[in-house]
Amino acid sequence: MTSARDGDATAGNLRDTLLSLAASGYAGRSVARKGSTSDLSIDEALVLHSVGWEPVELVCGAAAFSIPAGIWTWSQGEVVAASAAYAGAMARAAAAIQAECRAAGGHGVVGVRVDVAVERHLVNAVLVGSAVAPGSGARPPAMPFLSDLSGRDFTLLRLGGWDPVGLAFGASFVNAPRRSASAALRQSSQNVELTNYTEALYAARESAMERMQAMASQLTGQGVVGVQVSEGAVPFARHALRFAAWGTVVKSSERPDELGPVSVVVPLDDAKLAFDAASLRGG
Amino acid sequence: MVDPGGIPEAEGAVSPDGYQGDVPPEAAGRLSSPAWSSGLSVNDFAACAQMGIRPVALVQGFCVMGWSWYGMGSPYLYRPAYGGAMGGMGGFRGGIPGTVGGGFGAPFSGGYQAGSYGGQAAGGSYGRSRWGSTITSYSCPHYYTGMDHRNFGENFEQRWVSDAWQHGFSTAFSRMMEEAAAAGAHGVIAVVDTVSHLIDASIREFHVYGTAVVVEGAPRPPAIWSTYLAGQRLAKLIEAGFMPASVVASMASVRVWAVCVTQALMAGGYQTGGFSALSGEITQVSDAQMQARRLVRDHVKSSLGGDTLHGAALGVSWSDVGEGDYQVDAVLRGTRVRRVREADPLPAPTLTLRLS
């Protein structure tokens, strides 16, 4: 997706623009929304602006849930209390970031970063993103949307006739089934599949994905885009595996598809972004 | 708070050859030499040249601070309530503020009342403004209270910590801006700041550097502007109708002094004293996580003066300090930008298929 203005209208004139601004001492203009904050990149802000949306406020939601003692001992099936703590922390964090968005007058939050830390007795879920609103000043909805998509993806989705409605997530912690003594002995000196761990991963995957999709339906969405998964070992329990998935729930809107025909371009510049402010900041 | 008001005014800034500030003489000599240095990448350098922005010097500021959670006028040094806390974290147990000299019965409503310490204050008054203030307080829901039972807990804004951070950052930043003034700059772009431990954990180094630039043919601005951006991103910002005013950064530190329930939940719900197992949300920690982020955002917002914060970068770290106690530190950086002209929105995007 590109939004371009030709060279004559920008770079050639930017020198003159800057000179005229400097001549006026960079005098400020009045703005509709004073003191707004956002973590969007300038590209994202510009592309949102091109479809009439503006950043409002940097918002966050955080929640910590306790994982009861004793549940990491090796038993069978799902580690239910850990999965519940994860779900609880994410749900509370989502509610908190939505409340912040509502308070700031936003219609939704884009670019939500999902950061979940799982410790032996604690799940800490943190969501941070930029609340956005249409410049038209329309009344914000009672339930703002959440999306982990970038400003660019949000714009593309909307132009394609889809709306983000929320963040769906699901997680599962599963005990690997015990091996029989003979299987353990047989496998100890061979490079063979450890079927108990494979099975545990599949079990965790299925519950987590099912929970995420159930949540998408609950949010009245049609599907989940940009699903991210995180799976692997639980550092403090050798026999347990985890699987978590999250993504943005979308549903089609009544608006027509505004994307139009696709044009093909062969870029002659670097595919990589030339400048990244964060990379300059160093440690 | 880094306040653009603290940036040397161009009128007040002396020309490089007559500079009388505390920029080291060697640096002043280097800054006034015809050769220049810049921290810009070639891409950014080229984009800036296209806009008529010319680098004049790579400018830097340093500030090295002694760094201790229990020094620097922290209340731990003075409060008998913390068991003379130099003994370490163990000193906190049973020594939550409010349990000394005050009754257990009175929950906190508006933070500390100096009188509630019954005159046991060793370090003078417990002013809210000096070290920080209670954000929220929590009381024990149990009927039984033993000597080592945590009857009260609170989330406390450790302002002496954020003040020290702010001092280190602002000092390094204004030293960089002094160099920029000495170099005759109009602005400083591609600012990079690092806050790191120097030698060991008790010394913290604040280092801010950037490329001082002039806008060719333009008069010196009323105040030197600064931004984390450079090159094409700076060009796009200006194209979008904004002008950077200043780099802003702030820090907030929230300390959780756990109430009994928090302490138990942080240990997996195991509770001594015959109470049943607990599970669910650890409200005090959830609150602290939110409070640190909100505080740092409010700090920064209070310095915006109606301008916009662009490209915010929020960094948060937390640590479990034992016995259910917890600390959350948040740093928020970004560029304060001002709308200086109305800019037409870009044409609505079109789909392109890249063959790269």
XYZ file of C-alpha atoms in Angstrom:
639
model
C 0.000 0.000 0.000
C 1.430 3.357 -0.894
C 0.327 6.918 -0.563
C 2.578 9.232 -2.458
C 2.943 12.836 -3.350
C 5.292 13.644 -6.195
C 8.674 15.255 -5.743
C 7.666 18.729 -6.864
C 5.096 18.947 -4.117
C 7.437 17.769 -1.386
C 11.205 17.661 -1.315
C 11.735 20.495 -3.768
C 9.468 22.693 -1.723
C 10.475 21.519 1.695
C 13.444 23.871 1.659
C 11.139 26.832 1.033
C 8.625 25.585 3.576
C 11.334 25.336 6.203
C 12.649 28.806 5.375
C 9.221 30.404 5.647
C 8.585 28.582 8.922
C 11.939 29.761 10.270
C 11.131 33.332 9.239
C 8.021 33.218 11.415
C 9.984 31.781 14.340
C 8.176 28.432 13.967
C 4.997 30.013 15.340
C 2.467 27.374 16.346
C -1.065 26.947 15.026
C -3.992 26.126 17.203
C -4.874 22.457 17.204
C -8.175 20.741 17.920
C -6.736 18.256 20.378
C -4.151 19.723 22.704
C -1.437 17.663 24.303
C -2.077 14.437 22.451
C 0.513 11.678 22.769
C 1.220 8.720 20.532
C 3.833 6.129 19.799
C 2.990 5.957 16.114
C 5.776 6.471 13.610
C 5.466 9.480 11.341
C 4.545 7.165 8.456
C 1.720 5.649 10.460
C 0.470 9.070 11.589
C 0.485 10.306 8.008
C -1.304 7.304 6.584
C -3.950 7.460 9.336
C -4.359 11.174 8.619
C -4.899 10.396 4.944
C -8.081 8.508 5.862
C -9.158 11.081 8.440
C -7.983 9.443 11.688
C -5.752 11.059 14.320
C -3.815 9.744 17.320
C -5.264 10.799 20.659
C -3.313 9.289 23.523
C -0.710 6.713 24.414
C -2.739 4.230 26.474
C -1.925 1.120 28.454
C -3.521 -1.702 30.360
C -1.780 -3.943 32.830
C -2.815 -6.728 35.156
C -1.044 -9.206 37.397
C -2.608 -12.532 38.349
C -1.389 -15.021 40.872
C -0.587 -18.618 39.913
C -1.329 -20.809 42.941
C 1.496 -22.674 44.625
C 1.871 -26.358 43.937
C 0.293 -26.487 40.508
C 3.573 -26.947 38.660
C 4.124 -30.393 40.129
C 3.961 -32.989 37.405
C 0.415 -34.230 36.955
C -1.732 -34.962 33.946
C -3.457 -32.828 31.347
C -3.752 -29.085 31.405
C -2.309 -26.884 34.151
C -5.742 -25.353 34.556
C -4.907 -22.697 37.150
C -2.029 -21.332 35.039
C -4.216 -21.096 31.927
C -6.900 -19.368 34.003
C -4.407 -16.864 35.433
C -3.177 -16.075 31.923
C -6.732 -15.565 30.629
C -7.649 -13.455 33.649
C -4.596 -11.197 33.339
C -5.132 -10.637 29.621
C -8.838 -9.920 30.057
C -8.204 -7.429 32.855
C -5.408 -5.722 30.918
C -7.672 -5.448 27.860
C -10.451 -3.950 29.967
C -7.988 -1.470 31.489
C -6.615 -0.258 28.141
C -10.167 0.080 26.809
C -11.091 2.172 29.852
C -8.071 4.434 29.236
C -9.042 4.757 25.573
C -12.621 5.682 26.506
C -11.392 8.256 29.018
C -9.209 9.853 26.338
C -12.111 10.019 23.867
C -10.621 7.448 21.515
C -12.573 5.161 19.223
C -10.061 2.379 19.487
C -6.430 1.476 20.027
C -4.042 0.565 17.226
C -0.566 -0.900 17.364
C -1.201 -2.662 20.676
C 1.926 -4.417 21.862
C 1.203 -7.555 23.848
C 3.731 -8.311 26.546
C 2.994 -11.222 28.867
C 5.500 -12.447 31.429
C 4.836 -15.803 33.072
C 6.649 -16.547 36.298
C 6.195 -19.393 38.740
C 3.555 -17.571 40.768
C 2.674 -14.640 38.563
C 1.305 -13.745 35.155
C 1.916 -10.143 34.214
C 0.081 -8.914 31.119
C 0.769 -5.487 29.647
C -0.872 -3.896 26.603
C 0.373 -0.573 25.225
C -0.856 1.233 22.127
C -2.064 4.492 20.647
C -5.721 5.464 21.009
C -7.061 6.907 17.765
C -10.206 8.756 16.715
C -11.609 10.054 13.449
C -10.928 13.755 12.945
C -14.634 14.292 12.298
C -15.250 14.401 16.045
C -17.851 11.639 15.931
C -19.003 10.280 19.278
C -16.733 7.512 20.528
C -18.316 4.072 20.793
C -19.133 2.601 24.194
C -16.716 -0.253 23.530
C -13.539 0.922 21.784
C -11.796 -1.599 19.555
C -8.359 -3.011 20.264
C -5.956 -4.043 17.559
C -2.348 -5.130 17.498
C -2.118 -4.070 13.866
C -0.019 -1.064 12.860
C -1.569 2.214 11.738
C -0.792 1.143 8.200
C -2.593 -2.184 8.555
C -5.543 -0.482 10.235
C -5.860 1.920 7.297
C -5.626 -0.892 4.774
C -8.228 -2.950 6.638
C -10.666 -0.057 6.742
C -10.183 0.790 3.097
C -10.787 -2.850 2.275
C -14.152 -2.648 4.012
C -13.253 -4.351 7.289
C -13.257 -3.070 10.860
C -11.149 -4.305 13.759
C -13.358 -5.131 16.732
C -11.004 -6.378 19.398
C -8.092 -8.481 20.481
C -8.711 -12.220 20.833
C -6.334 -14.408 22.778
C -6.027 -17.885 24.116
C -3.393 -19.707 26.095
C -2.868 -23.127 27.485
C -0.297 -24.766 29.722
C -0.119 -28.531 29.460
C 1.743 -31.269 31.306
C 3.609 -33.670 29.077
C 2.339 -37.216 29.692
C 4.721 -39.390 31.648
C 6.652 -41.986 29.727
C 6.758 -45.542 30.878
C 10.035 -46.604 32.449
C 10.856 -48.790 29.484
C 10.109 -45.980 26.989
C 12.266 -43.572 28.959
C 15.100 -46.069 29.023
C 14.741 -46.825 25.316
C 14.643 -43.147 24.353
C 17.469 -42.053 26.601
C 20.180 -43.145 24.203
C 18.471 -42.503 20.887
C 17.577 -39.487 18.832
C 13.912 -40.319 18.386
C 10.712 -38.368 18.681
C 9.622 -37.741 22.257
C 5.973 -38.300 21.496
C 4.824 -37.188 24.927
C 6.165 -33.675 24.328
C 4.785 -33.553 20.786
C 1.404 -34.594 22.141
C 1.555 -31.963 24.855
C 2.283 -29.241 22.289
C -0.632 -30.354 20.154
C -2.950 -30.413 23.159
C -1.850 -26.925 24.252
C -2.148 -25.599 20.706
C -5.672 -26.926 20.295
C -7.009 -25.467 23.551
C -5.331 -22.105 22.990
C -6.513 -21.705 19.395
C -9.997 -22.845 20.341
C -10.137 -20.256 23.122
C -8.922 -17.515 20.814
C -11.487 -18.359 18.144
C -14.286 -18.637 20.707
C -13.354 -15.192 21.907
C -13.444 -13.876 18.328
C -17.013 -15.131 17.959
C -17.896 -13.643 21.307
C -16.627 -10.287 20.046
C -19.011 -10.712 17.075
C -16.086 -10.893 14.654
C -15.794 -13.046 11.593
C -12.179 -13.980 11.942
C -8.774 -13.163 13.364
C -6.009 -11.569 11.301
C -2.323 -11.337 12.092
C -2.385 -14.220 14.570
C 0.823 -14.462 16.523
C 1.792 -17.532 18.424
C 4.256 -18.044 21.207
C 5.034 -21.557 22.350
C 7.725 -23.442 24.126
C 8.984 -24.619 27.445
C 8.089 -23.309 30.868
C 11.466 -22.490 32.411
C 10.554 -23.483 35.930
C 8.693 -26.708 35.094
C 10.559 -29.149 32.825
C 7.507 -31.267 32.135
C 5.119 -28.449 31.138
C 4.710 -26.703 27.774
C 2.910 -23.534 26.915
C 1.115 -22.218 23.865
C -0.377 -18.746 23.487
C -2.018 -17.107 20.486
C -3.483 -13.679 19.896
C -4.611 -11.532 17.010
C -6.995 -8.826 15.860
C -10.636 -9.798 15.390
C -12.170 -8.269 12.278
C -15.619 -8.063 10.805
C -16.767 -6.717 7.474
C -18.380 -3.315 7.539
C -21.165 -1.902 5.393
C -18.677 0.409 3.685
C -17.701 -0.554 0.154
C -14.205 -1.685 -0.653
C -12.338 1.528 -1.471
C -9.073 0.004 -2.489
C -9.672 -0.007 -6.222
C -7.418 -1.672 -8.720
C -3.944 -2.772 -7.806
C -1.027 -1.089 -9.526
C 2.265 -2.835 -9.914
C 5.483 -1.012 -9.088
C 9.071 -2.120 -9.258
C 10.865 -0.133 -6.582
C 14.456 0.806 -7.230
C 15.261 1.760 -3.666
C 16.343 -0.313 -0.717
C 13.642 -2.589 0.539
C 14.915 -1.831 4.026
C 13.920 1.246 5.967
C 16.860 3.617 5.814
C 16.355 5.229 9.174
C 15.032 3.804 12.392
C 15.022 6.134 15.384
C 14.891 3.277 17.861
C 17.995 1.673 16.390
C 19.926 4.866 16.963
C 19.058 4.993 20.614
C 21.248 2.051 21.430
C 21.098 0.256 24.747
C 11.193 17.316 33.106
C 13.119 18.511 30.142
C 11.488 21.786 29.454
C 12.206 23.627 26.256
C 12.154 26.707 28.444
C 15.480 25.468 29.742
C 17.047 25.522 26.317
C 19.355 28.477 25.864
C 17.602 31.241 24.007
C 19.247 32.094 20.740
C 19.444 35.756 21.694
C 21.122 34.834 24.961
C 23.431 32.317 23.357
C 26.747 33.826 22.616
C 28.456 33.471 19.261
C 31.081 30.714 19.231
C 34.102 33.017 19.446
C 32.691 34.983 22.347
C 31.143 32.065 24.224
C 31.452 32.503 27.959
C 29.395 29.543 29.221
C 30.795 26.446 30.874
C 31.426 24.529 27.678
C 35.016 23.293 28.157
C 37.505 25.586 26.346
C 38.810 22.699 24.197
C 35.263 21.871 23.134
C 34.503 25.529 22.419
C 37.599 25.669 20.221
C 36.607 22.538 18.352
C 33.025 23.733 17.918
C 34.177 27.001 16.395
C 36.514 25.337 13.899
C 35.443 25.268 10.240
C 35.436 21.454 10.084
C 32.332 19.754 11.342
C 31.280 16.355 12.601
C 27.881 14.698 12.432
C 26.212 11.577 13.700
C 23.971 11.325 10.655
C 23.922 8.310 8.400
C 24.637 9.056 4.749
C 20.930 8.633 3.956
C 19.919 11.122 6.606
C 22.695 13.481 5.665
C 21.519 13.448 2.049
C 17.862 13.952 3.000
C 18.772 16.855 5.278
C 20.974 18.458 2.613
C 17.991 18.322 0.265
C 15.928 20.262 2.808
C 18.639 22.841 3.386
C 19.547 21.475 6.799
C 23.330 21.512 7.272
C 25.174 19.781 10.131
C 27.562 21.928 12.160
C 28.705 19.692 14.990
C 28.177 16.436 16.821
C 27.191 17.735 20.232
C 27.097 15.774 23.470
C 26.285 16.071 27.116
C 27.205 13.783 29.972
C 26.123 13.531 33.563
C 27.326 10.783 35.871
C 25.182 10.268 38.964
C 25.689 8.258 42.102
C 22.812 5.794 42.101
C 21.385 4.152 45.144
C 17.807 3.318 45.999
C 18.509 3.889 49.636
C 20.625 7.003 49.451
C 19.979 10.372 47.919
C 17.597 11.502 50.600
C 15.429 8.434 50.336
C 13.009 7.953 53.195
C 14.550 4.542 53.947
C 17.436 6.289 55.578
C 15.370 8.202 58.036
C 12.186 6.367 58.762
C 12.101 4.285 61.885
C 9.012 2.744 60.290
C 11.242 0.748 57.973
C 13.143 -0.791 60.801
C 16.054 1.506 60.188
C 15.964 -0.026 56.773
C 19.688 -0.077 56.166
C 19.382 -3.703 57.230
C 17.937 -4.462 53.840
C 14.563 -5.643 52.705
C 14.017 -7.746 55.791
C 13.647 -4.540 57.685
C 10.334 -3.892 55.986
C 8.480 -6.827 57.418
C 5.942 -5.681 59.920
C 7.212 -2.209 59.384
C 4.769 -0.881 56.864
C 4.202 2.843 57.242
C 1.280 3.518 59.468
C 1.943 0.627 61.777
C 4.357 2.670 63.804
C 2.844 4.900 66.390
C -0.431 5.100 64.461
C -3.281 2.667 65.151
C -4.036 -0.247 62.883
C -7.602 0.922 62.671
C -7.141 4.031 60.605
C -6.816 3.317 56.905
C -5.012 5.800 54.741
C -7.191 8.169 52.932
C -5.042 10.960 51.711
C -1.567 9.610 52.190
C 0.705 10.334 55.073
C -0.277 12.535 57.928
C 2.851 13.741 59.610
C 1.129 13.496 62.984
C 0.283 9.837 62.601
C 3.859 8.883 63.334
C 3.392 10.042 66.901
C 6.421 12.245 66.849
C 8.736 9.312 66.225
C 10.068 10.893 63.108
C 13.820 10.828 63.244
C 14.452 12.652 60.024
C 12.173 15.599 60.422
C 8.846 15.865 58.692
C 7.571 13.237 56.258
C 6.560 15.713 53.618
C 4.738 14.233 50.675
C 6.480 16.485 48.257
C 9.991 15.681 49.304
C 10.260 11.974 48.658
C 7.033 11.095 46.968
C 3.517 10.262 47.922
C 1.146 7.415 48.494
C -0.852 6.661 45.368
C -3.109 3.948 46.732
C -3.300 2.134 50.028
C -4.539 -1.345 50.904
C -5.704 -2.767 54.175
C -5.765 -6.287 55.502
C -9.142 -8.041 55.239
C -8.373 -10.453 58.078
C -9.487 -10.242 61.668
C -6.360 -11.773 63.058
C -3.273 -9.655 63.040
C -0.009 -11.007 64.290
C 3.230 -9.155 64.712
C 4.558 -10.228 61.314
C 1.244 -9.816 59.547
C 1.191 -7.015 57.014
C -1.825 -5.018 58.024
C -1.332 -2.283 55.491
C 0.207 -1.953 52.112
C 0.627 0.885 49.764
C 1.847 1.887 46.348
C 4.246 4.748 46.729
C 5.547 7.093 44.075
C 9.298 7.221 44.696
C 9.813 10.762 43.645
C 13.361 10.969 44.933
C 14.232 8.329 42.351
C 12.489 10.018 39.427
C 13.871 13.394 40.509
C 17.403 11.997 40.406
C 16.769 10.470 36.980
C 15.344 13.760 35.760
C 18.293 15.648 37.141
C 20.763 13.358 35.364
C 18.907 13.453 32.057
C 18.153 17.179 32.072
C 21.714 18.058 33.001
C 23.182 15.946 30.206
C 20.576 17.309 27.804
C 21.167 20.956 28.651
C 24.945 20.436 28.413
C 24.414 19.116 24.912
C 22.221 22.118 24.114
C 24.900 24.476 25.444
C 27.354 22.961 23.001
C 24.782 23.365 20.242
C 24.403 27.030 21.175
C 28.176 27.420 21.152
C 28.247 25.914 17.665
C 25.637 28.436 16.517
C 23.022 25.747 15.843
C 19.365 26.237 15.036
C 18.401 22.753 16.047
C 19.716 19.364 17.130
C 18.583 16.291 15.210
C 19.061 12.518 15.496
C 19.286 12.785 19.266
C 20.299 9.575 20.996
C 20.215 9.164 24.735
C 21.485 6.329 26.826
C 21.141 5.727 30.526
C 23.460 2.990 31.671
C 25.407 1.730 34.629
C 28.969 2.944 34.543
C 31.554 0.680 36.170
C 28.993 -0.770 38.604
C 25.393 -0.487 39.693
C 25.992 2.419 42.055
C 26.982 4.796 39.242
C 24.659 5.744 36.459
C 25.753 7.543 33.326
C 23.390 9.777 31.373
C 24.679 10.447 27.877
C 22.802 12.553 25.339
C 24.175 13.282 21.900
C 22.931 14.537 18.583
C 23.854 16.475 15.486
C 23.609 20.253 15.713
C 22.309 21.739 12.488
C 21.485 25.074 10.883
C 18.735 25.792 8.380
C 20.647 27.485 5.594
C 19.564 31.050 4.938
C 17.212 31.147 7.930
C 17.499 33.427 10.955
C 18.329 31.836 14.294
C 15.137 30.611 15.948
C 13.924 31.996 19.306
C 14.966 28.704 20.908
C 17.082 25.843 19.639
C 14.833 22.925 18.732
C 15.732 19.267 19.160
C 14.365 15.935 17.986
C 15.037 12.202 17.969
C 14.207 12.223 14.264
C 16.485 12.891 11.313
C 16.569 12.575 7.561
C 13.478 11.349 5.790
C 11.426 11.057 8.970
C 12.163 14.639 9.885
C 11.254 15.635 6.332
C 7.951 13.806 6.610
C 7.203 15.432 9.950
C 7.719 18.888 8.471
C 5.773 17.889 5.381
C 2.939 16.841 7.705
C 2.857 20.388 9.082
C 4.762 19.822 12.321
C 7.991 21.303 13.640
C 9.929 19.598 16.426
C 10.177 21.709 19.574
C 12.155 19.537 21.928
C 13.151 16.100 22.989
C 11.205 15.190 26.136
C 11.863 12.363 28.546
C 10.705 11.496 31.998
C 10.788 8.687 34.503
C 8.459 7.401 37.213
C 9.133 4.854 39.902
C 6.415 3.117 41.879
C 7.166 0.946 44.882
C 4.756 -1.702 46.125
C 4.825 -2.256 49.862
C 2.750 -5.379 49.953
C -0.271 -5.849 52.168
C -0.740 -9.407 53.494
C -2.918 -10.485 50.554
C -0.426 -9.228 47.972
C 2.415 -10.902 49.817
C 0.533 -14.199 49.847
C -0.525 -14.034 46.203
C 2.981 -13.219 45.044
C 4.095 -16.445 46.712
C 1.385 -18.466 44.987
C -1.369 -17.898 47.506
C 0.230 -19.742 50.376
C -0.752 -17.954 53.534
C 0.500 -18.466 57.029
C -1.760 -18.029 59.992
C -4.433 -20.464 58.933
C -5.928 -18.494 56.082
C -7.230 -20.256 53.077
C -5.369 -20.348 49.771
C -5.870 -17.366 47.542
C -5.817 -16.943 43.822
C -6.802 -14.389 41.226
C -5.744 -10.869 40.531
C -2.953 -9.244 42.504
C -4.645 -5.867 42.550
C -1.787 -4.038 44.188
C 0.669 -5.117 41.477
C -1.824 -4.476 38.645
C -2.333 -1.011 40.075
C 1.422 -0.349 40.296
C 1.925 -1.401 36.677
C -0.782 1.031 35.577
C 0.316 3.802 37.939
C 3.945 3.877 36.771
C 2.863 4.209 33.148
C 0.207 6.801 33.880
C 2.541 8.838 36.066
C 5.261 8.999 33.453
C 2.733 9.919 30.780
C 1.321 12.646 33.013
C 4.839 13.950 33.743
C 5.505 14.271 30.028
C 2.067 15.668 29.242
C 2.506 18.387 31.823
C 5.529 19.602 29.860
C 3.860 19.639 26.446
C 2.120 22.988 26.839
C -0.571 22.033 24.327
C 1.910 20.569 21.829
C 1.855 16.969 20.687
C 4.117 14.133 21.759
C 5.282 12.264 18.685
C 7.000 8.895 18.521
C 6.606 8.073 22.188
C 8.823 5.244 23.387
C 7.707 3.770 26.689
C 10.170 1.507 28.464
C 9.172 -0.234 31.668
C 11.112 -2.513 33.956
C 9.954 -4.194 37.107
C 11.556 -6.251 39.764
C 10.396 -8.466 42.540
C 12.207 -7.306 45.631
C 11.029 -10.120 47.861
C 8.334 -10.651 50.478
C 5.744 -9.556 47.934
C 7.371 -6.160 47.517
C 7.757 -4.959 44.005
C 9.061 -2.025 42.053
C 8.018 -0.672 38.659
C 10.105 1.914 36.802
C 8.852 3.567 33.631
C 10.683 5.851 31.209
C 8.876 7.709 28.445
C 10.706 9.512 25.643
C 9.553 11.249 22.539
C 9.667 14.432 20.507
C 7.445 17.333 21.423
C 6.133 18.628 18.102
C 4.096 21.695 17.253
C 1.682 22.211 14.397
C 3.156 25.110 12.427
C 1.090 24.941 9.271
C -1.959 23.246 7.898
C -0.919 20.380 5.701
C -3.086 18.646 3.176
C -3.516 15.014 3.952
C -1.740 12.677 1.595
C -3.923 11.224 -1.120
C -5.735 8.142 0.154
C -3.447 5.135 -0.213
C -3.698 2.816 -3.174
C -2.723 -0.812 -3.311
C 0.503 -1.556 -5.063
C 2.167 -4.832 -5.714
C 5.896 -4.505 -5.219
C 8.151 -6.615 -7.326
C 11.191 -6.260 -5.142
